mmCIF file of N, CA and C in Angstrom:
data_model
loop_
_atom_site.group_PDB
_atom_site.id
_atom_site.type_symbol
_atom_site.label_atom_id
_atom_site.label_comp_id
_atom_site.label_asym_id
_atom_site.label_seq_id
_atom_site.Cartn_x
_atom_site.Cartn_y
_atom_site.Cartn_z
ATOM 1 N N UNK A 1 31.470 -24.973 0.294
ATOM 2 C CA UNK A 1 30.338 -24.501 -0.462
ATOM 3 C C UNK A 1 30.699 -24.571 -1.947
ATOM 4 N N UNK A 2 29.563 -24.931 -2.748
ATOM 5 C CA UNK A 2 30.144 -24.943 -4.372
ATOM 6 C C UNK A 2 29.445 -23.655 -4.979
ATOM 7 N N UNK A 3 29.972 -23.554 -6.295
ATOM 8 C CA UNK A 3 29.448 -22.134 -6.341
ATOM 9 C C UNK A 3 28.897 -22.673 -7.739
ATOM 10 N N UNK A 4 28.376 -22.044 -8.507
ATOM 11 C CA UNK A 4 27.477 -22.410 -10.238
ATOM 12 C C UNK A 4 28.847 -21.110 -10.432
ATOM 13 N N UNK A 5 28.394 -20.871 -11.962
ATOM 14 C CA UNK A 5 29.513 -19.892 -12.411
ATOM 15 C C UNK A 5 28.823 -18.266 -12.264
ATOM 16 N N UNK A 6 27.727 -18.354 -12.345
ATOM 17 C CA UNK A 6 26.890 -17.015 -11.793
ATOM 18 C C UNK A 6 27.159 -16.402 -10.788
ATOM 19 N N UNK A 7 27.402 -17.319 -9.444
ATOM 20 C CA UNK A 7 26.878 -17.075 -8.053
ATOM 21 C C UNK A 7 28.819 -16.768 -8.309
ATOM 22 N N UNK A 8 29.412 -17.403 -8.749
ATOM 23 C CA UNK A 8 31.297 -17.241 -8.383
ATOM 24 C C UNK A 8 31.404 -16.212 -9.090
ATOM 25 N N UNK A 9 30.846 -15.666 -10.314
ATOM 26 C CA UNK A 9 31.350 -14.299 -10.918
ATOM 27 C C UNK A 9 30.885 -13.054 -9.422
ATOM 28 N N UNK A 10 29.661 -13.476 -9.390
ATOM 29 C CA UNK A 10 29.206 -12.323 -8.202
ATOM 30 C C UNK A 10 30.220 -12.207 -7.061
ATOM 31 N N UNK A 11 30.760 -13.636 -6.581
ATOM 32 C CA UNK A 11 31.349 -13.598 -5.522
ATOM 33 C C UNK A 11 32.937 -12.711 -6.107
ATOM 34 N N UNK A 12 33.542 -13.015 -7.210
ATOM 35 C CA UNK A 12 34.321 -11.809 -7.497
ATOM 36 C C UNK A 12 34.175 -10.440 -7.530
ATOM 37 N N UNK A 13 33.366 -10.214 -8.139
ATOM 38 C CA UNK A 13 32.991 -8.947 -8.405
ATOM 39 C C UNK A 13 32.482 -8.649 -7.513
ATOM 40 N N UNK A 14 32.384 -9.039 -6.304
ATOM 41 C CA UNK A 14 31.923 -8.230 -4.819
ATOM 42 C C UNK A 14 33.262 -7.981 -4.185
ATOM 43 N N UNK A 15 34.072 -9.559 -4.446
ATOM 44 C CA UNK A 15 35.499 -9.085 -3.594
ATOM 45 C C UNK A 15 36.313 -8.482 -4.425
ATOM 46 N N UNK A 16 36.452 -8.196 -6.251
ATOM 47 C CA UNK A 16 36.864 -6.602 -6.757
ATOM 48 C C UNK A 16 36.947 -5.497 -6.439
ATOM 49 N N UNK A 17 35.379 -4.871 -5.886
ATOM 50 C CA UNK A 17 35.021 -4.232 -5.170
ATOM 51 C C UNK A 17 35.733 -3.344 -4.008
ATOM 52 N N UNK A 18 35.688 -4.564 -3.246
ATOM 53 C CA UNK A 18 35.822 -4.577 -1.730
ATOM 54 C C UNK A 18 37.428 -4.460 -1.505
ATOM 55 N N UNK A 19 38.374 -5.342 -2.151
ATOM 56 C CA UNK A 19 39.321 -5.387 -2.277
ATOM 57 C C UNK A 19 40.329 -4.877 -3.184
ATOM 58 N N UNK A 20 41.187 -3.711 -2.754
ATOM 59 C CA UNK A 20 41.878 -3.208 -4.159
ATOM 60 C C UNK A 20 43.551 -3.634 -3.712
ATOM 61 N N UNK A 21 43.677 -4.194 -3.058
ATOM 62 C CA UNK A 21 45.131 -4.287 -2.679
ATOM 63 C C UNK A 21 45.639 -5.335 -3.842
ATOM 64 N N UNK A 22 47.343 -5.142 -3.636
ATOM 65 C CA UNK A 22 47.855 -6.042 -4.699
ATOM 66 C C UNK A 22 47.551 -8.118 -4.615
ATOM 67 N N UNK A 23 47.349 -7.880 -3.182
ATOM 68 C CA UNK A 23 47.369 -9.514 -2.704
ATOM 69 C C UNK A 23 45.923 -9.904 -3.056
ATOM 70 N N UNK A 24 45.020 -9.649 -4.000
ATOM 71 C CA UNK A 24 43.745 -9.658 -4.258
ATOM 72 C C UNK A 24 44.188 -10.638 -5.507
ATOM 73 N N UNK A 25 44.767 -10.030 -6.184
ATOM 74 C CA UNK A 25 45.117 -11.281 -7.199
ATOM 75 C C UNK A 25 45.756 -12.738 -7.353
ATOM 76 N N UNK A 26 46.313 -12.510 -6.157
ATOM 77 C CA UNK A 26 46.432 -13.908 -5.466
ATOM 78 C C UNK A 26 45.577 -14.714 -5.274
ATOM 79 N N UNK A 27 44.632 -14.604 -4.260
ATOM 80 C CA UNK A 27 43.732 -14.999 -3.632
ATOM 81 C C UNK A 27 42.853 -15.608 -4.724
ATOM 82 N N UNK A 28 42.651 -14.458 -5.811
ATOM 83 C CA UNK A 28 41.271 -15.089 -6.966
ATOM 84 C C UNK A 28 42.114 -16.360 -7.875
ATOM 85 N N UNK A 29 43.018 -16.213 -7.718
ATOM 86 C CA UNK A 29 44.397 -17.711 -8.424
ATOM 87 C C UNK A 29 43.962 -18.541 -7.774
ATOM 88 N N UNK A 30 43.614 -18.710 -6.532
ATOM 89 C CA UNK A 30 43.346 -19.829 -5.619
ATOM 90 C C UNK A 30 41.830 -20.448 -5.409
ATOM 91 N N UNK A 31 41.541 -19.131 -5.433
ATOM 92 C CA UNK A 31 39.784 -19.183 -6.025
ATOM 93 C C UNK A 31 39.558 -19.931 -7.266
ATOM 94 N N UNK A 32 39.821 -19.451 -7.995
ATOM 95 C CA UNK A 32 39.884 -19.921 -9.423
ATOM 96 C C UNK A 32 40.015 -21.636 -9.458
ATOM 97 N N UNK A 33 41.338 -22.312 -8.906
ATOM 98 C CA UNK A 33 41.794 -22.977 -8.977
ATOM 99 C C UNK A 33 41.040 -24.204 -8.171
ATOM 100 N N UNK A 34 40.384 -23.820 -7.015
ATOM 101 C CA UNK A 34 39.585 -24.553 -6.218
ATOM 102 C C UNK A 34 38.776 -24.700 -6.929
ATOM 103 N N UNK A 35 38.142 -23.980 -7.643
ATOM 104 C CA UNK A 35 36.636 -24.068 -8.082
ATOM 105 C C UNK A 35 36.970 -24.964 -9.007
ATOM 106 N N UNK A 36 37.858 -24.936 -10.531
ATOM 107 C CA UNK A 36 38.069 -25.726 -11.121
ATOM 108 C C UNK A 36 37.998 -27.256 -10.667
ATOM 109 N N UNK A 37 39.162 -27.286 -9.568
ATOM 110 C CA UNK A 37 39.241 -29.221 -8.830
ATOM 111 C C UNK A 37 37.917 -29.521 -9.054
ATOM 112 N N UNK A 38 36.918 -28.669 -8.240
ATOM 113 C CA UNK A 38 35.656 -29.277 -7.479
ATOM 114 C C UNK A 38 34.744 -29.576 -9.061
ATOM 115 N N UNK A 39 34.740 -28.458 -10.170
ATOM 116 C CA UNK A 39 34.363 -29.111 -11.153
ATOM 117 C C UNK A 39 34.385 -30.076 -11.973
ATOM 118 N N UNK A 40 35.840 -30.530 -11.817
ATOM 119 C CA UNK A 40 36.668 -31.725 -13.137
ATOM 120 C C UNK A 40 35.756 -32.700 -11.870
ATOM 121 N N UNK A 41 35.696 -32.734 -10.218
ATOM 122 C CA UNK A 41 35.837 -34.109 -9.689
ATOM 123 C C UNK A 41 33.901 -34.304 -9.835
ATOM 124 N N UNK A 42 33.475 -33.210 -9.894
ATOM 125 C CA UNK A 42 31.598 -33.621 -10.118
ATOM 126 C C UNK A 42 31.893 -33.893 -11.775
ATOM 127 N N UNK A 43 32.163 -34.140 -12.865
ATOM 128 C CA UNK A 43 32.351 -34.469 -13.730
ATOM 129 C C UNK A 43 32.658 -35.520 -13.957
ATOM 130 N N UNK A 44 33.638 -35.979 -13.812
ATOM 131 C CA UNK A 44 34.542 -37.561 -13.482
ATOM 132 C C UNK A 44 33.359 -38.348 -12.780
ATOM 133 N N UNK A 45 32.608 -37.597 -11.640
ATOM 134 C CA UNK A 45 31.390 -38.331 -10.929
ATOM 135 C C UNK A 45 30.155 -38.585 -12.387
ATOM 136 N N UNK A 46 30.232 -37.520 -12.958
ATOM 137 C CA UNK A 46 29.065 -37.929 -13.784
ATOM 138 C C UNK A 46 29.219 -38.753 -14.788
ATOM 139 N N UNK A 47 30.029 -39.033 -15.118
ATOM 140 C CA UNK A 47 30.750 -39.630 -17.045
ATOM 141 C C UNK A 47 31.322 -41.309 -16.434
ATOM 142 N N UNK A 48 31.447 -41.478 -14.860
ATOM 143 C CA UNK A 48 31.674 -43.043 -14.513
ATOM 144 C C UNK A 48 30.759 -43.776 -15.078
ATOM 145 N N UNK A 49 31.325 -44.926 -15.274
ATOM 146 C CA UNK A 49 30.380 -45.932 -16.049
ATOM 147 C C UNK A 49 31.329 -47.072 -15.147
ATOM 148 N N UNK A 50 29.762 -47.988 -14.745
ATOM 149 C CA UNK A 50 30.084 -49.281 -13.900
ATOM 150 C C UNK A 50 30.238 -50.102 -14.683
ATOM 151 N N UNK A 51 31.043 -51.285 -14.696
ATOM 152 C CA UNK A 51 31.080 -52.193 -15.597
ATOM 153 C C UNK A 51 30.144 -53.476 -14.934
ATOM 154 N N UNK A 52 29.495 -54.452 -15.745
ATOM 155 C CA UNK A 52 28.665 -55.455 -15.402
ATOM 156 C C UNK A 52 29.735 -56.624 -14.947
ATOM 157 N N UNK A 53 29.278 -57.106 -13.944
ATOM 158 C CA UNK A 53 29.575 -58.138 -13.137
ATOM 159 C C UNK A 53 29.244 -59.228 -13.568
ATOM 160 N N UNK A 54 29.928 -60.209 -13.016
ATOM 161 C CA UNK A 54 29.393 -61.571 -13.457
ATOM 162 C C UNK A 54 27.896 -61.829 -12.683
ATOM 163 N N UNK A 55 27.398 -62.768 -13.393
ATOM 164 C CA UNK A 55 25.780 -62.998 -13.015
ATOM 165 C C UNK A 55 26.034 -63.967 -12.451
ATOM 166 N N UNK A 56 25.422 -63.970 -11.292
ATOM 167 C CA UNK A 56 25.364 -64.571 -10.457
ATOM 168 C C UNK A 56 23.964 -65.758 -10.047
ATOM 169 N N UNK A 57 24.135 -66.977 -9.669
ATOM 170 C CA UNK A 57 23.050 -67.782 -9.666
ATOM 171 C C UNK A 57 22.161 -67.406 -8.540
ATOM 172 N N UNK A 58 21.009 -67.469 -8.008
ATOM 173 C CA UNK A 58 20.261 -67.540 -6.861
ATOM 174 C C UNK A 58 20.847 -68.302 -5.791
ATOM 175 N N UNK A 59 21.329 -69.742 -5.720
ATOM 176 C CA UNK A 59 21.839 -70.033 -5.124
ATOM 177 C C UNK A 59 23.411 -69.447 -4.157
ATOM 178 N N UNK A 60 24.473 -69.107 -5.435
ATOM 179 C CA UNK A 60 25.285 -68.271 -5.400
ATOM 180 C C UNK A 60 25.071 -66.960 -4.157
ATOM 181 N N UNK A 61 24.308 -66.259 -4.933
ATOM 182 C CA UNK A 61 23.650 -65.307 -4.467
ATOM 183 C C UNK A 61 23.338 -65.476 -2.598
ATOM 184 N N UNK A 62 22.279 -66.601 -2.766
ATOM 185 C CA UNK A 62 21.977 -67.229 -0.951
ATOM 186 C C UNK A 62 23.256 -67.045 -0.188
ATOM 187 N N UNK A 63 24.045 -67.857 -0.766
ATOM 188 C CA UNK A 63 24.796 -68.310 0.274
ATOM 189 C C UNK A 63 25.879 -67.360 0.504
ATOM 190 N N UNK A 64 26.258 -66.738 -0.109
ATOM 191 C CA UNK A 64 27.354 -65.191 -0.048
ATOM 192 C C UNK A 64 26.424 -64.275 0.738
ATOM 193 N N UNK A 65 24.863 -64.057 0.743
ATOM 194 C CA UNK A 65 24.567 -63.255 1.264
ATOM 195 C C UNK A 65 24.061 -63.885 3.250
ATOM 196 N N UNK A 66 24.008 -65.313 2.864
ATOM 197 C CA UNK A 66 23.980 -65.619 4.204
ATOM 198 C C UNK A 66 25.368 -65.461 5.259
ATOM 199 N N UNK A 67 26.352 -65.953 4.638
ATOM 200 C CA UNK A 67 27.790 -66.035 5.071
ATOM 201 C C UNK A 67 28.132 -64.531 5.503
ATOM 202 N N UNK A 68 27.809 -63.585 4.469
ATOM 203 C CA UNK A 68 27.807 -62.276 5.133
ATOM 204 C C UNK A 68 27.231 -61.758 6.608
ATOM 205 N N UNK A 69 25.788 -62.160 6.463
ATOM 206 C CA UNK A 69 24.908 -62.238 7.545
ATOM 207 C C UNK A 69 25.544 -62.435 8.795
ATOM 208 N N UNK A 70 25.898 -64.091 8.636
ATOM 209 C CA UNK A 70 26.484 -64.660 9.689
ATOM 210 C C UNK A 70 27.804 -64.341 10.659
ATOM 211 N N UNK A 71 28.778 -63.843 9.457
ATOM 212 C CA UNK A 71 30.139 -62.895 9.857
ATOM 213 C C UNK A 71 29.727 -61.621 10.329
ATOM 214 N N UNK A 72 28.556 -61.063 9.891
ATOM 215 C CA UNK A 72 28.560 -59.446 10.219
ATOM 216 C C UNK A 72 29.394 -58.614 9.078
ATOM 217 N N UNK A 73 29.877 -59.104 7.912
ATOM 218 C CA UNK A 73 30.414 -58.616 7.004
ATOM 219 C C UNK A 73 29.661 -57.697 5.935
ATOM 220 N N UNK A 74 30.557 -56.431 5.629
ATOM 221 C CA UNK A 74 29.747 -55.963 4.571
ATOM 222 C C UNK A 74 29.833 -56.220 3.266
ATOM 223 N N UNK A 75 29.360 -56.096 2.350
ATOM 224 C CA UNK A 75 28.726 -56.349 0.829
ATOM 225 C C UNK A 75 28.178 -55.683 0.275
ATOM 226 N N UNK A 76 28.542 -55.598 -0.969
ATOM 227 C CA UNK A 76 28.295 -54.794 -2.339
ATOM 228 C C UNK A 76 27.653 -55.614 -3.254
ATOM 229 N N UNK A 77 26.061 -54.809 -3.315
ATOM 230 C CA UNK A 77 25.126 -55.408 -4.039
ATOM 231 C C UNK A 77 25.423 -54.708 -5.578
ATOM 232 N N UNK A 78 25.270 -55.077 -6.581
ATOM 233 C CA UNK A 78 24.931 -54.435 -7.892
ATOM 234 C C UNK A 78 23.609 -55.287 -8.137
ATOM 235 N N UNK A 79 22.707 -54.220 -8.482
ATOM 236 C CA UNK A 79 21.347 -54.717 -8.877
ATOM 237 C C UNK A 79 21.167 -55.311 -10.503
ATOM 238 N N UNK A 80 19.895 -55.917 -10.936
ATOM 239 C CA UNK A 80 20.031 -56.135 -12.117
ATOM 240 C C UNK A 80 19.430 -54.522 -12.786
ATOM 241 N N UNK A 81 19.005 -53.284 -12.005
ATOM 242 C CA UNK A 81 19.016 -52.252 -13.030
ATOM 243 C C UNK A 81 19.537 -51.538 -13.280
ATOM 244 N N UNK A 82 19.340 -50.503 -14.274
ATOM 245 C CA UNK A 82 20.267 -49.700 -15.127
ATOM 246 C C UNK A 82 19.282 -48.550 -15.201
ATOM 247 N N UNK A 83 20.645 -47.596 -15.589
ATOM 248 C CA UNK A 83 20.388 -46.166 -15.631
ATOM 249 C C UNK A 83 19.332 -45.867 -16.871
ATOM 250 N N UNK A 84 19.482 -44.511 -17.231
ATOM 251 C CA UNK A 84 18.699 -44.101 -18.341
ATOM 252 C C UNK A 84 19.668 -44.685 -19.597
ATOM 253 N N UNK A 85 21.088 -44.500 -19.059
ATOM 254 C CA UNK A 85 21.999 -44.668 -20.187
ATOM 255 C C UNK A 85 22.327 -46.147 -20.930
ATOM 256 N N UNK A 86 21.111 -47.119 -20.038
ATOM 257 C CA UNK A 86 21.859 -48.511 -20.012
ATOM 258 C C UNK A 86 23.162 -48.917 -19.273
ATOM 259 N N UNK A 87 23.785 -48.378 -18.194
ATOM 260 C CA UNK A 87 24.411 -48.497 -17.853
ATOM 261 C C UNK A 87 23.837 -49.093 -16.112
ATOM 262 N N UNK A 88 24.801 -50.137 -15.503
ATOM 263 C CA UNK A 88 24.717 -49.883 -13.903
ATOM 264 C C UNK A 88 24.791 -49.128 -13.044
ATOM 265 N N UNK A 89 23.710 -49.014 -12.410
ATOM 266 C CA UNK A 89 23.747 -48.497 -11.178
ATOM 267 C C UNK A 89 24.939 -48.440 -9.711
ATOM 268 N N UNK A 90 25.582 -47.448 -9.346
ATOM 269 C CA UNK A 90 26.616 -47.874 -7.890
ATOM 270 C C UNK A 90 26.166 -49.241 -7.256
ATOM 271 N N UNK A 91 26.988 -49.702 -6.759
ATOM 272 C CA UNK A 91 26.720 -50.892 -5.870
ATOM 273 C C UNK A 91 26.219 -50.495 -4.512
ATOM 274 N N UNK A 92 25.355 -51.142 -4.152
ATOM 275 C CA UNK A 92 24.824 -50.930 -2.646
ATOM 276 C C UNK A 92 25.950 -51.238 -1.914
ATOM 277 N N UNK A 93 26.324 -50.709 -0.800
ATOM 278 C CA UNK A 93 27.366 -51.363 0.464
ATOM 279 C C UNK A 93 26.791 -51.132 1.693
ATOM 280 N N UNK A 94 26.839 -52.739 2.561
ATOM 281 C CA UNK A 94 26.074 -51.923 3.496
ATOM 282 C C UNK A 94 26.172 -53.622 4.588
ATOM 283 N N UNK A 95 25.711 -53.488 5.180
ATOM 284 C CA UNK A 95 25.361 -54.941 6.001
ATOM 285 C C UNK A 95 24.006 -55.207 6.068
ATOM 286 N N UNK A 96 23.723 -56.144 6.072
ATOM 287 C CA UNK A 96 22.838 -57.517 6.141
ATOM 288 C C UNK A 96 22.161 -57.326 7.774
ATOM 289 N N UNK A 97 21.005 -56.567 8.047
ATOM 290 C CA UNK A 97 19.914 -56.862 8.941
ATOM 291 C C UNK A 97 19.200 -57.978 9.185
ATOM 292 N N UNK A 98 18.616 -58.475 7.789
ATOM 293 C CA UNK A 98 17.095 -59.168 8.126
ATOM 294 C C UNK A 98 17.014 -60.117 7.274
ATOM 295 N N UNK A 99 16.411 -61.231 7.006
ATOM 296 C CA UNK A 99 16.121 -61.471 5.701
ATOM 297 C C UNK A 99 14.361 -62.133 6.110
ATOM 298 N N UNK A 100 13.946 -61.893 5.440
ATOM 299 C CA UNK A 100 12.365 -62.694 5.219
ATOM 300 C C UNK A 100 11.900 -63.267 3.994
ATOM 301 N N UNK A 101 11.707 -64.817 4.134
ATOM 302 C CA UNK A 101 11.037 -64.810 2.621
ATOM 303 C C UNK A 101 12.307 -65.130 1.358
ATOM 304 N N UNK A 102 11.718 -63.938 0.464
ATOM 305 C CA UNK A 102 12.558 -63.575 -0.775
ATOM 306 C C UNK A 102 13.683 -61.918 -0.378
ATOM 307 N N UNK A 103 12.910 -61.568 0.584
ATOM 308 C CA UNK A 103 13.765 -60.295 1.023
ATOM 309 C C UNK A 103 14.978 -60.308 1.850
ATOM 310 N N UNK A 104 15.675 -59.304 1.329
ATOM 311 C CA UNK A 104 16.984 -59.007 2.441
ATOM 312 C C UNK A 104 16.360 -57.789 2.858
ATOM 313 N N UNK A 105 16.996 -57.122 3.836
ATOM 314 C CA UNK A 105 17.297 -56.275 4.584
ATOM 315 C C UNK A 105 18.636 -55.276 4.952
ATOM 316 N N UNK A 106 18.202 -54.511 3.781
ATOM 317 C CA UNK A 106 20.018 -54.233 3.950
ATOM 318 C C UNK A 106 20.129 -52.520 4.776
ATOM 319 N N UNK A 107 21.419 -52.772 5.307
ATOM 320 C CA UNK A 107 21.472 -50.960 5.800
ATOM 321 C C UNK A 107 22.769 -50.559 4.844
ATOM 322 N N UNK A 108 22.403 -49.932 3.870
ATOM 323 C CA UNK A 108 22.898 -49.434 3.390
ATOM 324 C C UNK A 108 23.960 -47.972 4.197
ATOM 325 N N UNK A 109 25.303 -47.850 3.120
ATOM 326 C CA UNK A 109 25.950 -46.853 3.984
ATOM 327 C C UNK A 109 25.473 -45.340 3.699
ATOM 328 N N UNK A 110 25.086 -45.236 2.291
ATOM 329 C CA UNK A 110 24.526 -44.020 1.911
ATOM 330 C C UNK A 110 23.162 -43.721 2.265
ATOM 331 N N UNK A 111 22.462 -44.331 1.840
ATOM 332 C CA UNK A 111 21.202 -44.414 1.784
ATOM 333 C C UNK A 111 20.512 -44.656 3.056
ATOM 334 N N UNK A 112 20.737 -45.509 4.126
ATOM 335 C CA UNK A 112 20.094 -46.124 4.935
ATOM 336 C C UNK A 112 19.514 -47.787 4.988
ATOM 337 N N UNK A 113 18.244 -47.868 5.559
ATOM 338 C CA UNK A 113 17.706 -48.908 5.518
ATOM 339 C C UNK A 113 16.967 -49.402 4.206
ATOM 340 N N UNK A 114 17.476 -50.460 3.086
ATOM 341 C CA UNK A 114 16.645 -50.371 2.211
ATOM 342 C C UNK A 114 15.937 -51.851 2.409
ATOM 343 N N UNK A 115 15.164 -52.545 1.737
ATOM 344 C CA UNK A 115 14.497 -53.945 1.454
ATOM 345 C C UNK A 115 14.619 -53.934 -0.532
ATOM 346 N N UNK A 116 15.268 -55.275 -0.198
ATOM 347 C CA UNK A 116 15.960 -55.647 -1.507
ATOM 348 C C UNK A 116 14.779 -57.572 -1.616
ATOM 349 N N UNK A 117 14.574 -57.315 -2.853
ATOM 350 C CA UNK A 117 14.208 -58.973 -3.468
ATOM 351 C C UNK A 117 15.353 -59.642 -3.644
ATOM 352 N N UNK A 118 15.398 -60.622 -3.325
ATOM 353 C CA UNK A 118 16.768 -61.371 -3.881
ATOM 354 C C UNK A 118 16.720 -61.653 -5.310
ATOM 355 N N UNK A 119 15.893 -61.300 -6.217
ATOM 356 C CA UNK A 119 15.632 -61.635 -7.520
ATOM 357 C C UNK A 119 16.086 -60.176 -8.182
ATOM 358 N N UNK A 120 16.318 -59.032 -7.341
ATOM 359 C CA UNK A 120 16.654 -58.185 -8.261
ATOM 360 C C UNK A 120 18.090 -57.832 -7.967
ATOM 361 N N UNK A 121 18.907 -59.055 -7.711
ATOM 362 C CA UNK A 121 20.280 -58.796 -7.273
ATOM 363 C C UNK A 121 21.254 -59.717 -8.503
ATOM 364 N N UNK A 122 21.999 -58.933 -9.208
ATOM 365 C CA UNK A 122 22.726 -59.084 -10.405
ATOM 366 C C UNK A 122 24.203 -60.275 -9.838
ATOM 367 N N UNK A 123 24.549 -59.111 -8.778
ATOM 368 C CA UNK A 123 26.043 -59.657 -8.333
ATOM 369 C C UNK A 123 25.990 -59.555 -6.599
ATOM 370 N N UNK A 124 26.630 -60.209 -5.581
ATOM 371 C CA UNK A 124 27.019 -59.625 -4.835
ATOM 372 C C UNK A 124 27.787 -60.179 -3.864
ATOM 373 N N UNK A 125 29.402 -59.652 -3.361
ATOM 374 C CA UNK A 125 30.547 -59.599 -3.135
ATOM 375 C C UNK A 125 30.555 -59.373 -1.354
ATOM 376 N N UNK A 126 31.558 -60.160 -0.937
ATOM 377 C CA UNK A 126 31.797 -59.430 0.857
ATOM 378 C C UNK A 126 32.878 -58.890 0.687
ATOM 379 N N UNK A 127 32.997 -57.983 1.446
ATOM 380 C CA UNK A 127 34.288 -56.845 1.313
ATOM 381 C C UNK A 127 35.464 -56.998 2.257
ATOM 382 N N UNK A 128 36.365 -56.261 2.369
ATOM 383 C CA UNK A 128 37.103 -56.382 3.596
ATOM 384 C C UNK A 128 36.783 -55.319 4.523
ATOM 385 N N UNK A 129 36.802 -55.316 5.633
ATOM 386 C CA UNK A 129 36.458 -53.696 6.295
ATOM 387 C C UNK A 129 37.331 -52.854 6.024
ATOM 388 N N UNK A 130 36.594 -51.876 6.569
ATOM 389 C CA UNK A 130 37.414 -50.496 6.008
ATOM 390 C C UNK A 130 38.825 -50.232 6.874
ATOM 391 N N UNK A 131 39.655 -49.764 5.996
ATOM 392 C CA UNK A 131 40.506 -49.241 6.799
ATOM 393 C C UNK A 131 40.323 -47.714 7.239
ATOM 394 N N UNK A 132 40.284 -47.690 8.880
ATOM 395 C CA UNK A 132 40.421 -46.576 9.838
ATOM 396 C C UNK A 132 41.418 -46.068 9.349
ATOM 397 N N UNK A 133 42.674 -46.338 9.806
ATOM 398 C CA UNK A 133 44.054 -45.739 10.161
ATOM 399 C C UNK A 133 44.716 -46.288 8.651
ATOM 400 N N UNK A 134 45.570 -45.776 7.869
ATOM 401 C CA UNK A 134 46.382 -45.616 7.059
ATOM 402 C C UNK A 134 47.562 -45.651 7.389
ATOM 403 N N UNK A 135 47.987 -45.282 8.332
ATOM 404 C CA UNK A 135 49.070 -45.163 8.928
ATOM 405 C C UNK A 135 49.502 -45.307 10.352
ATOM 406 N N UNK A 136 50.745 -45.973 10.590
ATOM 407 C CA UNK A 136 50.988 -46.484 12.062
ATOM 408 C C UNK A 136 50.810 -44.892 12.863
ATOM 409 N N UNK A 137 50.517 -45.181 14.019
ATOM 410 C CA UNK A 137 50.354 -44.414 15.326
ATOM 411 C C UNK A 137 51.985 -44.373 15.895
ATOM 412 N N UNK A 138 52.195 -43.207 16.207
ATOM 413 C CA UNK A 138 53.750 -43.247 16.762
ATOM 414 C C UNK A 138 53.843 -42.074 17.741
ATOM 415 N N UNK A 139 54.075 -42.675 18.988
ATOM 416 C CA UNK A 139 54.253 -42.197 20.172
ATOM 417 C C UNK A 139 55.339 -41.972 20.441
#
């Protein structure tokens, strides 16, 4: 759960309260300290800035997104728009459903199912799959 700084003063000052033992001051060290991480890392989330990709031709474009198709591979779209800041938007990641026309069909991993123009696609890349396991299994 995240807390605003309102709702975390309350949540002290209830367990002040409640709690008078010496190990109380511990605990709010740890409190404290959590809350901080979770702030610096929604911060760092907000102040990222994507850098622009190379532009990519239509053709380009086709055939990376067919080859994907065809492998079942996923891909990272960057669109041609931008934020309020002038800046790019996250890259879509996701696999390749459908295509019709001028449209793809993408399932996105966050988002879901979206429909993309191929005209509003800046860059876009096949990935390697993800790695599951990090580390060997040992029996």
């Amino acid at each position: 759960m995240i807390y605003d700084d309102e709702s975390a003063e309350q949540l002290f000052m209830d367990a002040k309260r409640v709690y008078q033992d010496r190990g109380m001051m511990k605990w709010i060290g740890f409190y404290l300290s959590d809350h901080t991480a979770v702030l610096d890392k929604e911060s760092k989330e907000r102040n990222r800035i994507n850098d622009e990709k190379e532009q990519m031709t239509v053709e380009e474009i086709g055939e990376t997104l067919q080859r994907a198709y065809l492998q079942n591979k996923r891909i990272a779209i960057q669109l041609e728009a931008l934020d309020s800041e002038g800046n790019f938007l996250d890259d879509l990641v996701g696999k390749i459903v459908g295509q019709r026309e001028e449209r793809i069909y993408l399932n996105e991993e966050e988002r879901g199912m979206l429909h993309l123009e191929i005209e509003q696609i800046h860059h876009v890349e096949v990935l390697n799959p993800k790695k599951i396991l990090s580390q060997k299994i040992i029996k």
